[in-house]
Coordinates of C-alpha atoms in Angstrom, one line a residue:
M205 CA 105.2 -36.8 -43.8
S206 CA 103.6 -39.6 -45.7
Q207 CA 103.8 -43.2 -44.5
M208 CA 103.5 -46.5 -46.4
P209 CA 100.3 -48.4 -45.9
R210 CA 100.6 -51.5 -43.7
Q211 CA 99.4 -54.2 -46.0
A212 CA 99.7 -57.2 -43.7
A213 CA 98.6 -55.5 -40.5
L214 CA 95.0 -55.9 -39.2
P215 CA 93.1 -52.7 -38.6
T216 CA 92.9 -51.3 -35.1
C217 CA 90.1 -50.0 -32.9
P218 CA 89.7 -46.2 -33.4
S219 CA 89.0 -45.9 -29.6
C220 CA 91.7 -48.0 -27.9
A221 CA 94.0 -49.0 -30.9
E222 CA 93.5 -52.7 -30.1
P223 CA 93.9 -54.9 -33.2
L224 CA 90.7 -56.1 -34.7
D225 CA 89.7 -59.3 -36.6
A226 CA 87.9 -59.2 -39.9
G227 CA 84.2 -58.8 -39.6
D228 CA 84.3 -57.4 -36.0
R229 CA 81.4 -55.0 -35.2
Y230 CA 82.5 -54.3 -31.7
C231 CA 86.0 -54.0 -30.2
G232 CA 86.8 -57.0 -28.0
A233 CA 88.8 -54.8 -25.6
C234 CA 86.7 -51.7 -25.0
G235 CA 83.4 -52.5 -26.7
Y236 CA 83.7 -49.7 -29.2
D237 CA 80.8 -49.9 -31.7
L238 CA 82.6 -50.2 -35.0
S239 CA 79.6 -50.1 -37.3
V240 CA 77.8 -47.0 -35.9
V241 CA 80.3 -44.7 -34.2
P242 CA 82.6 -42.6 -36.4
P243 CA 86.3 -42.3 -35.6
R244 CA 87.0 -40.1 -32.6
P245 CA 87.7 -36.5 -33.5
G246 CA 90.8 -36.6 -31.4
D247 CA 92.7 -38.7 -34.0
H248 CA 93.7 -35.7 -36.1
P249 CA 93.2 -37.2 -39.6
T250 CA 95.2 -35.9 -42.5
L251 CA 93.4 -33.5 -44.7
A252 CA 92.8 -35.1 -48.1
M253 CA 94.3 -33.1 -50.8
T254 CA 94.3 -35.6 -53.8
G255 CA 91.8 -37.8 -55.5
T256 CA 91.2 -41.5 -56.0
A257 CA 93.1 -44.4 -54.4
A258 CA 94.8 -47.3 -56.0
A259 CA 92.8 -50.4 -57.1
A260 CA 91.3 -52.3 -54.2
A261 CA 92.1 -55.9 -53.4
P262 CA 90.0 -58.6 -55.1
A263 CA 86.7 -58.9 -53.4
A264 CA 85.6 -62.2 -51.9
P265 CA 81.9 -63.2 -51.9
A266 CA 80.2 -62.0 -48.7
V267 CA 76.9 -60.7 -47.5
P268 CA 77.1 -56.9 -48.1
A269 CA 76.4 -54.6 -45.3
A270 CA 73.5 -52.2 -45.6
P271 CA 74.6 -49.0 -47.3
E272 CA 74.9 -45.9 -45.2
T273 CA 74.1 -42.5 -46.6
L274 CA 76.0 -39.6 -45.2
A275 CA 76.1 -36.1 -46.6
G276 CA 74.7 -37.4 -49.9
W277 CA 77.3 -40.2 -50.3
A278 CA 76.2 -43.9 -50.5
T279 CA 78.9 -46.4 -49.8
T280 CA 79.0 -50.2 -49.2
P281 CA 82.0 -51.5 -47.2
A282 CA 83.9 -54.1 -49.0
P283 CA 84.4 -57.4 -47.3
H284 CA 87.8 -58.5 -45.9
H285 CA 88.7 -62.0 -45.2
A286 CA 91.6 -63.5 -43.3
G287 CA 94.7 -63.9 -45.4
A288 CA 93.8 -61.3 -47.9
P289 CA 95.8 -58.1 -47.8
A290 CA 94.1 -55.2 -46.1
P291 CA 92.7 -52.7 -48.6
L292 CA 94.1 -49.3 -49.0
H293 CA 92.7 -46.7 -46.7
A294 CA 91.0 -43.7 -48.2
P295 CA 93.3 -40.7 -48.1
G296 CA 93.6 -39.1 -44.7
V297 CA 91.8 -42.0 -42.8
G298 CA 93.5 -44.4 -40.5
A299 CA 97.1 -44.8 -39.5
G300 CA 99.5 -45.5 -42.4
A301 CA 97.4 -43.7 -45.0
A302 CA 99.2 -42.4 -48.0
P303 CA 98.1 -39.7 -50.4
V304 CA 97.0 -41.2 -53.8
P305 CA 96.9 -39.1 -56.9
P306 CA 93.5 -38.4 -58.3
A307 CA 92.1 -40.0 -61.4
P308 CA 91.9 -37.9 -64.5
G309 CA 88.9 -35.7 -64.5
S310 CA 87.9 -36.3 -60.9
A311 CA 86.9 -33.4 -58.7
L312 CA 88.1 -32.7 -55.2
P313 CA 85.4 -32.7 -52.6
A314 CA 84.9 -29.7 -50.3
V315 CA 87.2 -29.7 -47.2
G316 CA 85.4 -30.9 -44.1
A317 CA 83.0 -33.3 -45.9
P318 CA 82.2 -36.2 -43.5
V319 CA 83.5 -39.7 -44.2
P320 CA 81.0 -42.5 -44.0
P321 CA 81.7 -44.8 -41.0
S322 CA 82.7 -48.4 -41.4
P323 CA 83.9 -51.3 -39.2
G324 CA 87.5 -50.1 -39.2
L325 CA 88.0 -50.4 -43.0
Q326 CA 87.5 -48.0 -45.8
V327 CA 86.7 -48.9 -49.4
P328 CA 88.1 -46.6 -52.1
P329 CA 85.5 -45.2 -54.5
A330 CA 85.3 -46.3 -58.0
P331 CA 87.7 -44.7 -60.5
G332 CA 86.5 -41.3 -61.5
A333 CA 84.2 -40.9 -58.6
P334 CA 84.7 -37.9 -56.2
V335 CA 86.4 -38.9 -53.0
P336 CA 85.0 -37.4 -49.8
A337 CA 87.7 -35.8 -47.6
A338 CA 88.2 -36.6 -44.0
P339 CA 87.1 -34.1 -41.5
L340 CA 89.8 -31.7 -40.2
T341 CA 90.0 -32.0 -36.5
P342 CA 90.4 -28.7 -34.8
A343 CA 93.2 -28.1 -32.2
A344 CA 92.4 -28.6 -28.6
G345 CA 90.3 -25.8 -27.2
T346 CA 88.8 -24.7 -30.5
P347 CA 85.2 -25.3 -31.4
A348 CA 84.4 -28.0 -33.9
P349 CA 83.0 -26.9 -37.3
P350 CA 79.3 -27.5 -37.9
G351 CA 78.5 -31.0 -39.0
S352 CA 81.6 -32.6 -37.4
P353 CA 81.0 -35.6 -35.1
S354 CA 81.7 -33.4 -32.0
S355 CA 79.5 -30.5 -33.1
P356 CA 75.9 -30.0 -32.0
G357 CA 74.7 -30.5 -35.5
A358 CA 76.3 -33.9 -36.0
P359 CA 74.1 -37.0 -36.3
A360 CA 73.5 -38.9 -33.0
S361 CA 75.8 -41.8 -32.3
G362 CA 76.1 -44.5 -29.7
V363 CA 79.0 -43.0 -27.8
R364 CA 79.6 -39.4 -26.9
F365 CA 83.1 -38.0 -26.6
D366 CA 82.2 -34.4 -26.4
R367 CA 80.3 -34.5 -23.1
P368 CA 81.6 -31.7 -20.8
A369 CA 83.1 -32.6 -17.5
E370 CA 80.6 -32.5 -14.6
P371 CA 81.4 -29.6 -12.2
E372 CA 82.2 -30.6 -8.6
E373 CA 80.0 -27.7 -7.3
Y374 CA 77.1 -26.0 -9.1
P375 CA 77.1 -22.2 -8.8
L376 CA 74.3 -20.6 -6.9
Q377 CA 71.7 -18.6 -8.7
A378 CA 72.2 -14.9 -8.9
P379 CA 71.3 -13.0 -5.8
D380 CA 67.8 -11.7 -5.7
P381 CA 68.1 -7.9 -5.8
R382 CA 64.8 -7.6 -4.0
A383 CA 66.3 -9.3 -1.0
A384 CA 69.0 -6.6 -0.6
A385 CA 66.5 -3.9 -1.0
E386 CA 64.1 -5.4 1.5
A387 CA 67.0 -6.1 3.9
G388 CA 67.9 -2.5 3.9
S389 CA 64.3 -1.7 5.0
G390 CA 64.4 -4.3 7.7
S391 CA 61.4 -6.1 6.4
V392 CA 63.1 -9.4 5.6
K393 CA 65.8 -11.7 7.0
V394 CA 68.8 -12.3 4.8
C395 CA 70.8 -15.5 4.9
V396 CA 73.8 -15.5 7.1
A397 CA 75.7 -17.9 4.7
C398 CA 75.3 -16.3 1.2
R399 CA 74.2 -12.8 2.4
A400 CA 72.0 -12.6 -0.6
G401 CA 69.0 -14.9 -0.3
R402 CA 65.8 -14.4 1.7
V403 CA 64.9 -16.6 4.6
D404 CA 61.6 -18.4 4.3
D405 CA 59.1 -19.1 7.1
D406 CA 60.8 -22.5 7.7
G407 CA 64.1 -20.9 8.4
Y408 CA 65.9 -21.8 5.2
C409 CA 67.6 -19.6 2.6
E410 CA 65.7 -19.4 -0.7
N411 CA 69.0 -18.9 -2.6
C412 CA 71.4 -21.5 -1.1
G413 CA 69.1 -23.6 1.1
H414 CA 71.2 -23.0 4.2
A415 CA 69.4 -23.5 7.5
Q416 CA 69.5 -20.3 9.5
P417 CA 70.4 -20.3 13.2
R418 CA 67.4 -19.9 15.4
E419 CA 67.3 -16.9 17.7
R420 CA 67.0 -19.3 20.7
D421 CA 69.9 -21.5 19.8
H422 CA 72.1 -19.4 22.0
M423 CA 70.8 -16.6 24.2
E424 CA 72.7 -14.4 26.6
L425 CA 71.4 -11.6 28.8
E426 CA 72.9 -9.5 31.5
S427 CA 70.7 -7.2 33.6
G428 CA 72.7 -5.3 36.1
P429 CA 74.2 -7.7 38.6
I430 CA 72.4 -10.8 37.2
A431 CA 72.9 -12.7 34.0
A432 CA 71.7 -15.8 32.2
V433 CA 72.9 -17.9 29.2
S434 CA 70.9 -20.6 27.3
D435 CA 72.3 -22.9 24.7
R436 CA 70.8 -25.5 22.4
G437 CA 73.5 -28.0 23.3
L438 CA 75.2 -30.5 21.0
R439 CA 72.5 -33.1 20.5
H440 CA 69.1 -31.4 20.3
H441 CA 67.8 -29.8 17.1
R442 CA 66.4 -26.8 18.9
N443 CA 66.5 -25.1 22.3
E444 CA 63.5 -25.9 24.4
D445 CA 64.7 -23.9 27.4
A446 CA 63.8 -20.3 28.3
F447 CA 64.6 -17.8 31.0
G448 CA 63.5 -14.5 32.4
L449 CA 65.4 -11.9 34.3
G450 CA 64.4 -8.7 36.1
R451 CA 64.9 -6.2 38.9
A452 CA 62.2 -4.7 41.1
T453 CA 62.1 -2.1 43.9
L454 CA 60.4 -3.1 47.1
P455 CA 58.2 -0.6 49.0
D456 CA 61.1 0.2 51.3
G457 CA 63.3 1.2 48.4
S458 CA 65.6 -1.8 48.5
P459 CA 66.3 -3.8 45.3
A460 CA 65.1 -7.3 44.5
L461 CA 66.6 -9.5 41.8
V462 CA 64.5 -12.1 40.0
A463 CA 65.5 -15.0 37.8
I464 CA 63.2 -17.6 36.2
V465 CA 64.5 -20.7 34.3
C466 CA 62.1 -23.1 32.4
D467 CA 62.8 -26.4 30.7
G468 CA 60.4 -27.7 28.0
V469 CA 59.3 -31.3 28.3
S470 CA 60.6 -32.9 25.0
S471 CA 57.9 -35.6 24.9
A472 CA 55.2 -32.9 25.0
T473 CA 53.8 -30.8 22.1
R474 CA 55.4 -27.4 21.6
P475 CA 57.9 -27.7 24.5
D476 CA 59.8 -24.6 23.4
D477 CA 56.6 -22.5 23.4
A478 CA 55.7 -23.9 26.8
S479 CA 59.0 -22.9 28.4
M480 CA 58.9 -19.4 26.9
A481 CA 55.3 -18.8 28.0
A482 CA 56.0 -20.0 31.5
A483 CA 59.2 -17.9 31.9
R484 CA 57.5 -14.8 30.6
A485 CA 54.4 -15.2 32.7
A486 CA 56.3 -16.0 35.9
S487 CA 58.8 -13.2 35.6
E488 CA 56.1 -10.6 34.8
S489 CA 54.0 -11.8 37.7
V490 CA 56.7 -11.6 40.4
L491 CA 58.1 -8.3 39.1
A492 CA 54.6 -6.8 39.3
A493 CA 53.8 -8.2 42.8
L494 CA 57.0 -7.2 44.6
P495 CA 56.7 -3.4 44.3
Q496 CA 53.1 -3.7 45.7
G497 CA 54.4 -5.1 49.0
T498 CA 53.7 -8.8 48.4
H499 CA 56.1 -11.0 50.3
P500 CA 58.7 -12.5 48.0
Q501 CA 57.7 -16.1 48.9
Q502 CA 54.1 -15.4 48.2
A503 CA 55.0 -13.6 45.0
M504 CA 57.0 -16.6 43.9
H505 CA 54.0 -18.9 44.6
E506 CA 51.7 -16.7 42.5
A507 CA 54.3 -16.5 39.7
I508 CA 54.3 -20.3 39.4
V509 CA 50.5 -20.4 39.3
A510 CA 50.5 -17.7 36.6
A511 CA 53.1 -19.7 34.6
S512 CA 50.9 -22.8 34.9
H513 CA 47.9 -20.9 33.4
A514 CA 50.0 -19.6 30.5
V515 CA 51.1 -23.1 29.7
N516 CA 47.6 -24.5 30.0
A517 CA 46.3 -22.0 27.6
L518 CA 48.7 -23.4 24.9
A519 CA 46.7 -26.6 24.9
G520 CA 43.7 -25.0 23.3
E521 CA 45.5 -23.1 20.6
P522 CA 45.2 -24.3 16.9
A523 CA 49.0 -24.6 16.7
T524 CA 49.0 -27.3 19.3
A525 CA 46.3 -29.3 17.4
R526 CA 48.3 -29.1 14.2
E527 CA 51.6 -30.3 15.9
H528 CA 50.1 -32.8 18.3
A529 CA 51.1 -36.4 17.7
P530 CA 49.6 -39.5 19.2
H531 CA 52.7 -40.1 21.4
Q532 CA 52.8 -36.5 22.7
N533 CA 51.2 -34.8 25.6
S534 CA 49.9 -31.3 26.0
P535 CA 52.5 -28.5 26.1
A536 CA 54.5 -28.8 29.3
C537 CA 57.6 -27.6 31.1
T538 CA 59.4 -27.4 34.4
L539 CA 60.2 -24.2 36.3
V540 CA 62.7 -23.0 38.9
G541 CA 63.1 -19.4 40.1
T542 CA 64.7 -17.2 42.7
V543 CA 64.1 -13.9 44.3
V544 CA 67.0 -12.3 46.1
T545 CA 66.5 -9.3 48.4
A546 CA 68.6 -7.8 51.2
G547 CA 69.1 -10.8 53.6
L548 CA 66.5 -13.0 52.0
L549 CA 66.7 -15.7 49.4
I550 CA 63.5 -17.3 48.0
V551 CA 63.4 -20.2 45.6
G552 CA 60.4 -21.8 43.9
W553 CA 60.1 -24.8 41.6
V554 CA 58.0 -27.5 39.9
G555 CA 59.8 -30.3 38.2
D556 CA 63.5 -31.2 38.2
S557 CA 65.2 -27.9 37.4
R558 CA 67.4 -26.9 40.3
A559 CA 68.8 -24.0 42.4
Y560 CA 72.2 -24.2 44.1
W561 CA 73.8 -21.9 46.8
V562 CA 77.5 -21.3 46.3
P563 CA 79.1 -19.1 49.0
A564 CA 81.9 -16.7 48.1
D565 CA 84.0 -18.3 50.8
R566 CA 84.7 -21.8 49.3
A567 CA 85.7 -23.1 52.7
T568 CA 82.0 -23.0 53.5
P569 CA 80.0 -25.9 52.1
P570 CA 77.6 -25.2 49.2
A571 CA 74.0 -26.5 49.2
R572 CA 71.3 -27.6 46.8
L573 CA 68.2 -25.5 47.5
T574 CA 65.5 -27.6 45.7
E575 CA 64.2 -31.2 45.6
D576 CA 63.3 -32.8 42.3
D577 CA 59.8 -33.8 41.3
S578 CA 61.2 -37.0 39.8
W579 CA 61.0 -40.7 40.1
A580 CA 64.5 -40.9 41.6
A581 CA 63.6 -38.3 44.3
Q582 CA 60.5 -40.2 45.2
M583 CA 62.4 -43.5 45.6
V584 CA 65.0 -41.8 47.9
A585 CA 62.3 -40.0 49.9
A586 CA 60.4 -43.3 50.4
G587 CA 63.6 -45.1 51.5
L588 CA 63.4 -47.6 48.8
M589 CA 66.7 -46.8 47.1
S590 CA 69.8 -44.9 47.9
E591 CA 70.5 -41.7 46.0
A592 CA 73.2 -43.3 44.0
E593 CA 71.1 -46.2 43.1
A594 CA 68.0 -44.1 42.2
Y595 CA 69.9 -41.7 39.9
A596 CA 71.7 -44.6 38.2
D597 CA 68.3 -46.1 37.1
E598 CA 67.0 -45.3 33.6
R599 CA 63.8 -44.0 35.2
A600 CA 65.7 -41.4 37.3
H601 CA 64.7 -38.4 35.2
A602 CA 61.1 -39.3 34.8
I603 CA 59.4 -36.2 36.3
T604 CA 56.4 -36.4 38.6
G605 CA 55.5 -32.7 38.6
W606 CA 55.3 -30.2 35.7
L607 CA 53.4 -27.3 34.4
G608 CA 50.8 -28.3 31.8
A609 CA 47.2 -29.0 31.1
D610 CA 47.8 -32.8 31.7
A611 CA 49.6 -32.3 35.0
Y612 CA 48.1 -34.4 37.8
E613 CA 47.9 -31.6 40.3
L614 CA 49.8 -28.3 40.5
E615 CA 51.9 -28.2 43.6
P616 CA 54.2 -25.2 43.6
H617 CA 57.2 -25.6 45.9
T618 CA 58.7 -22.6 47.6
A619 CA 61.4 -22.2 50.3
S620 CA 63.0 -19.3 52.1
F621 CA 66.6 -18.9 53.2
K622 CA 68.7 -16.3 55.1
P623 CA 72.3 -16.8 54.2
D624 CA 74.8 -15.3 56.7
R625 CA 77.5 -14.6 54.0
P626 CA 77.7 -13.5 50.4
G627 CA 77.6 -15.9 47.5
V628 CA 75.7 -16.6 44.3
V629 CA 72.5 -18.5 43.5
V630 CA 72.9 -20.8 40.4
V631 CA 69.5 -21.5 38.8
C632 CA 69.7 -24.1 36.1
T633 CA 68.1 -26.9 34.1
D634 CA 69.2 -30.5 34.2
G635 CA 71.2 -29.8 31.1
L636 CA 73.8 -28.3 33.5
W637 CA 73.4 -30.2 36.7
N638 CA 73.7 -33.6 34.9
Y639 CA 77.4 -32.7 34.7
A640 CA 77.6 -31.2 38.2
E641 CA 75.0 -33.0 40.2
A642 CA 76.3 -32.6 43.7
A643 CA 76.5 -29.2 45.3
E644 CA 80.3 -29.6 45.7
E645 CA 80.7 -30.4 42.0
M646 CA 78.7 -27.3 41.1
A647 CA 80.8 -25.1 43.4
E648 CA 83.9 -26.4 41.7
A649 CA 82.6 -25.4 38.3
V650 CA 81.6 -21.8 39.5
P651 CA 84.4 -19.3 39.0
L652 CA 85.6 -17.5 42.2
D653 CA 84.6 -14.1 40.7
A654 CA 81.0 -15.2 39.9
A655 CA 79.5 -12.5 42.1
V656 CA 81.1 -9.6 40.2
R657 CA 81.1 -11.3 36.8
P658 CA 77.8 -13.1 36.6
L659 CA 77.7 -13.3 32.8
H660 CA 81.1 -14.8 32.6
C661 CA 80.1 -17.3 35.3
A662 CA 77.0 -18.4 33.3
Q663 CA 79.1 -18.7 30.1
V664 CA 81.7 -20.9 32.0
L665 CA 78.9 -23.2 33.4
V666 CA 77.3 -23.6 30.0
G667 CA 80.7 -24.4 28.6
H668 CA 81.2 -27.0 31.3
A669 CA 78.0 -28.8 30.2
L670 CA 79.0 -28.6 26.5
D671 CA 82.5 -30.0 27.3
G672 CA 80.8 -32.8 29.2
G673 CA 78.8 -33.8 26.1
G674 CA 76.0 -31.3 25.8
H675 CA 73.3 -34.0 25.6
D676 CA 70.5 -31.6 26.5
N677 CA 69.7 -27.9 26.3
V678 CA 71.6 -25.9 28.8
T679 CA 70.3 -22.9 30.7
V680 CA 71.8 -21.2 33.8
A681 CA 71.1 -17.9 35.6
V682 CA 73.5 -16.5 38.1
V683 CA 72.2 -14.2 40.8
P684 CA 74.6 -12.7 43.4
F685 CA 73.6 -12.6 47.0
P686 CA 75.0 -9.6 48.8
A687 CA 76.6 -9.5 52.2
P688 CA 73.6 -9.8 54.6
P689 CA 73.0 -7.3 57.5
Q690 CA 74.0 -8.3 60.9
G691 CA 71.8 -10.8 62.7
A692 CA 70.8 -12.8 59.6
G693 CA 70.2 -16.5 60.1
N694 CA 72.1 -19.4 58.4
A695 CA 71.1 -20.9 55.1

């Protein structure tokens, strides 16, 4: 349906439909560039089907704009001054345009020929000249024809309306078929997140970039009647604890249970490697010595010495030199271990990792079996501070003994006990006992069936530390102590 042209109305902005003043080159409302940018393709202009327009209004003297050449047509916009009637629009351009019959002898231009842009006004061509038709805007969802303002071949303009919407998430690259093939052969690790990318040496997926969980972030092991659990905790970026479990047969045929727990010193270089080396060396040493008839207490002492040598050896490795920082020390860790035989309980330690005795009969008081190599313990032993005051001090956990090349002097501590009733030995790092420091608190956290379900007990204790905040790595080993033979001494 055709409409009458609005002779007295000012032209409007093709972007926001705001009325314009004569001579405006930019829209005062939205800043639309009226001299460079063609009308938006979303206006759905009417397809021009006829020829020339009626005579234009009388032109007033003005500085002519530079002619623009588009698709072979050169036009110069006619001036428009206030008070003069708005010139007729070219057919199919602007609101209120009306078809005008062609002049005799004029030829119709091809459909889709572009219309030269102007500051909101169109000047009809001279009588007898061909009239370029307005572009036919395609319906939504259909591609624009070549040469249209929204098509890739259109001339560059100051504003783009055809920019695709930015996706919220970019799709991952296609899975590497080599990863699946190598995963089947077991020669490469595959990402646990996307199940397609290979994991690089730094522990990140090459496809999605997901950081892979480290093997030591959470470890559980059950070996017969003993078990251990180690967890990274909630605040540390890696697990610097380690443990070793084992069983040996004494020369008389009786069994012996061994548990070693080590805590890497975070301020040292390679603390995770130090704890692992110490736990492995100590457990191997004591398990090799017990079947040869070595007394369990002597075997524990020798195991601590072997662990110290293993940690000292890390200081000379190239990996230590590469990772060493000025504020760090040589690789270092603490150690606590236990050997349980029929009627005999041995503990050994260096540092502030601890061992607790929790009897099966909870009416009997529990006990802490180790003394910390720490600043707080020294203050209490010297009578300078009470235990509560010492452990409330910020220096409380500064250790005075550890395994490492820069240790002052190696002083392995060992102790022997003969409990007169069954129970369990809890061997742990400070990541646990920080949340159950007193022996009574530890006994309350230990389940009643700990002797028959040691793995469950270790899981519960690690969960107790995580529920308390998990500020440190948490490692705990649970070793049941059987009912002793008649005549055993008290713990």
